Amino acid sequence: METLFYIFSFIAIFSALMVVTMKNPLTSALYLVLCFFAFAGFYVMLDMQFLAAMQVLVYAGAIMVLVVLVIMMLNLSSLKSVKAGLHQIIIGIVISAVLCFLILYFFA
């Protein structure tokens, strides 16, 4: 039982990291489906079979079909030529620093 927990944990963490780091949004959505299946595995381990089935049906099924449809309808290939300016990078760094400070302030 403990090994299953570690396997599902590794799958969930790995797929969540791949969702964030992938450049192609379609493969990112597929890794999100894998993450949802790992969460369903956690629910089965906790003897919540109905919740696991609903996780697979609702999130991995219906919601992800909508996400993939939106990704395919947006035609993101035309947006690849847009590059971030220096002001966008500076704003991103400032917001990240403020969020890190707030996290450290509230948890320390």
PDB file of N, CA and C in Angstrom, residues 10 13-14 25 27 33 42 45-46 48 53 59 61 63-64 68 74 81-82 85 88 90-91 93 99 101 104:
ATOM      1  N   PHE A  10       4.797  10.001  -7.239  1.00  0.00           N
ATOM      2  CA  PHE A  10       5.782  10.310  -8.272  1.00  0.00           C
ATOM      3  C   PHE A  10       5.097  10.672  -9.585  1.00  0.00           C
ATOM      4  N   ILE A  13       3.458  14.236  -9.192  1.00  0.00           N
ATOM      5  CA  ILE A  13       4.434  15.326  -9.174  1.00  0.00           C
ATOM      6  C   ILE A  13       5.105  15.474 -10.526  1.00  0.00           C
ATOM      7  N   PHE A  14       5.487  14.357 -11.136  1.00  0.00           N
ATOM      8  CA  PHE A  14       6.141  14.413 -12.449  1.00  0.00           C
ATOM      9  C   PHE A  14       5.213  15.015 -13.504  1.00  0.00           C
ATOM     10  N   PRO A  25       1.001  23.236 -25.767  1.00  0.00           N
ATOM     11  CA  PRO A  25      -0.136  23.169 -24.848  1.00  0.00           C
ATOM     12  C   PRO A  25      -0.931  21.874 -24.936  1.00  0.00           C
ATOM     13  N   THR A  27       0.334  18.747 -25.415  1.00  0.00           N
ATOM     14  CA  THR A  27       1.002  17.746 -24.578  1.00  0.00           C
ATOM     15  C   THR A  27       0.894  18.113 -23.105  1.00  0.00           C
ATOM     16  N   VAL A  33      -4.108  15.241 -17.806  1.00  0.00           N
ATOM     17  CA  VAL A  33      -4.956  14.049 -17.718  1.00  0.00           C
ATOM     18  C   VAL A  33      -4.259  12.971 -16.890  1.00  0.00           C
ATOM     19  N   PHE A  42      -5.146   7.947  -5.893  1.00  0.00           N
ATOM     20  CA  PHE A  42      -5.156   8.295  -4.465  1.00  0.00           C
ATOM     21  C   PHE A  42      -6.531   8.059  -3.857  1.00  0.00           C
ATOM     22  N   MET A  45      -7.078   4.448  -3.218  1.00  0.00           N
ATOM     23  CA  MET A  45      -6.332   4.015  -2.035  1.00  0.00           C
ATOM     24  C   MET A  45      -7.036   4.423  -0.736  1.00  0.00           C
ATOM     25  N   LEU A  46      -7.790   5.508  -0.761  1.00  0.00           N
ATOM     26  CA  LEU A  46      -8.517   5.963   0.418  1.00  0.00           C
ATOM     27  C   LEU A  46      -9.924   5.364   0.509  1.00  0.00           C
ATOM     28  N   MET A  48     -12.366   5.517  -1.671  1.00  0.00           N
ATOM     29  CA  MET A  48     -13.377   6.419  -2.203  1.00  0.00           C
ATOM     30  C   MET A  48     -13.529   6.146  -3.696  1.00  0.00           C
ATOM     31  N   ALA A  53     -14.075   7.486  -9.552  1.00  0.00           N
ATOM     32  CA  ALA A  53     -14.789   7.356 -10.830  1.00  0.00           C
ATOM     33  C   ALA A  53     -15.263   8.711 -11.335  1.00  0.00           C
ATOM     34  N   TYR A  59     -13.344  15.140 -14.706  1.00  0.00           N
ATOM     35  CA  TYR A  59     -12.159  15.932 -15.000  1.00  0.00           C
ATOM     36  C   TYR A  59     -11.352  15.362 -16.157  1.00  0.00           C
ATOM     37  N   GLY A  61     -12.251  13.254 -18.300  1.00  0.00           N
ATOM     38  CA  GLY A  61     -13.073  13.064 -19.486  1.00  0.00           C
ATOM     39  C   GLY A  61     -13.620  14.362 -20.033  1.00  0.00           C
ATOM     40  N   ILE A  63     -13.989  17.677 -18.809  1.00  0.00           N
ATOM     41  CA  ILE A  63     -13.282  18.952 -18.719  1.00  0.00           C
ATOM     42  C   ILE A  63     -12.078  18.971 -19.655  1.00  0.00           C
ATOM     43  N   MET A  64     -11.346  17.878 -19.732  1.00  0.00           N
ATOM     44  CA  MET A  64     -10.165  17.865 -20.587  1.00  0.00           C
ATOM     45  C   MET A  64     -10.537  17.876 -22.064  1.00  0.00           C
ATOM     46  N   VAL A  68      -8.883  20.672 -24.431  1.00  0.00           N
ATOM     47  CA  VAL A  68      -8.220  20.326 -25.697  1.00  0.00           C
ATOM     48  C   VAL A  68      -8.931  20.997 -26.869  1.00  0.00           C
ATOM     49  N   LEU A  74      -7.856  27.710 -30.705  1.00  0.00           N
ATOM     50  CA  LEU A  74      -7.135  28.972 -30.592  1.00  0.00           C
ATOM     51  C   LEU A  74      -6.075  29.159 -31.670  1.00  0.00           C
ATOM     52  N   SER A  81       5.421  34.043 -32.791  1.00  0.00           N
ATOM     53  CA  SER A  81       6.322  35.116 -33.165  1.00  0.00           C
ATOM     54  C   SER A  81       6.356  36.242 -32.131  1.00  0.00           C
ATOM     55  N   VAL A  82       5.427  36.256 -31.196  1.00  0.00           N
ATOM     56  CA  VAL A  82       5.377  37.298 -30.173  1.00  0.00           C
ATOM     57  C   VAL A  82       6.416  36.986 -29.098  1.00  0.00           C
ATOM     58  N   GLY A  85       8.737  41.496 -23.955  1.00  0.00           N
ATOM     59  CA  GLY A  85       9.585  42.669 -23.856  1.00  0.00           C
ATOM     60  C   GLY A  85      10.253  42.739 -22.497  1.00  0.00           C
ATOM     61  N   GLN A  88       7.890  43.361 -19.528  1.00  0.00           N
ATOM     62  CA  GLN A  88       7.139  42.186 -19.086  1.00  0.00           C
ATOM     63  C   GLN A  88       7.996  41.288 -18.201  1.00  0.00           C
ATOM     64  N   ILE A  90      10.544  42.284 -16.303  1.00  0.00           N
ATOM     65  CA  ILE A  90      10.734  42.971 -15.023  1.00  0.00           C
ATOM     66  C   ILE A  90       9.490  42.850 -14.161  1.00  0.00           C
ATOM     67  N   ILE A  91       8.307  43.025 -14.746  1.00  0.00           N
ATOM     68  CA  ILE A  91       7.060  42.891 -13.994  1.00  0.00           C
ATOM     69  C   ILE A  91       6.911  41.465 -13.462  1.00  0.00           C
ATOM     70  N   ILE A  93       9.346  39.369 -12.714  1.00  0.00           N
ATOM     71  CA  ILE A  93      10.311  39.167 -11.626  1.00  0.00           C
ATOM     72  C   ILE A  93       9.818  39.838 -10.350  1.00  0.00           C
ATOM     73  N   LEU A  99       5.461  37.477  -4.316  1.00  0.00           N
ATOM     74  CA  LEU A  99       4.790  36.237  -3.920  1.00  0.00           C
ATOM     75  C   LEU A  99       5.688  35.359  -3.055  1.00  0.00           C
ATOM     76  N   PHE A 101       8.113  36.420  -1.132  1.00  0.00           N
ATOM     77  CA  PHE A 101       8.191  37.079   0.171  1.00  0.00           C
ATOM     78  C   PHE A 101       6.950  36.797   1.006  1.00  0.00           C
ATOM     79  N   LEU A 104       7.010  33.179   2.309  1.00  0.00           N
ATOM     80  CA  LEU A 104       7.965  33.041   3.413  1.00  0.00           C
ATOM     81  C   LEU A 104       7.466  33.758   4.660  1.00  0.00           C
TER      82      LEU A 104
END
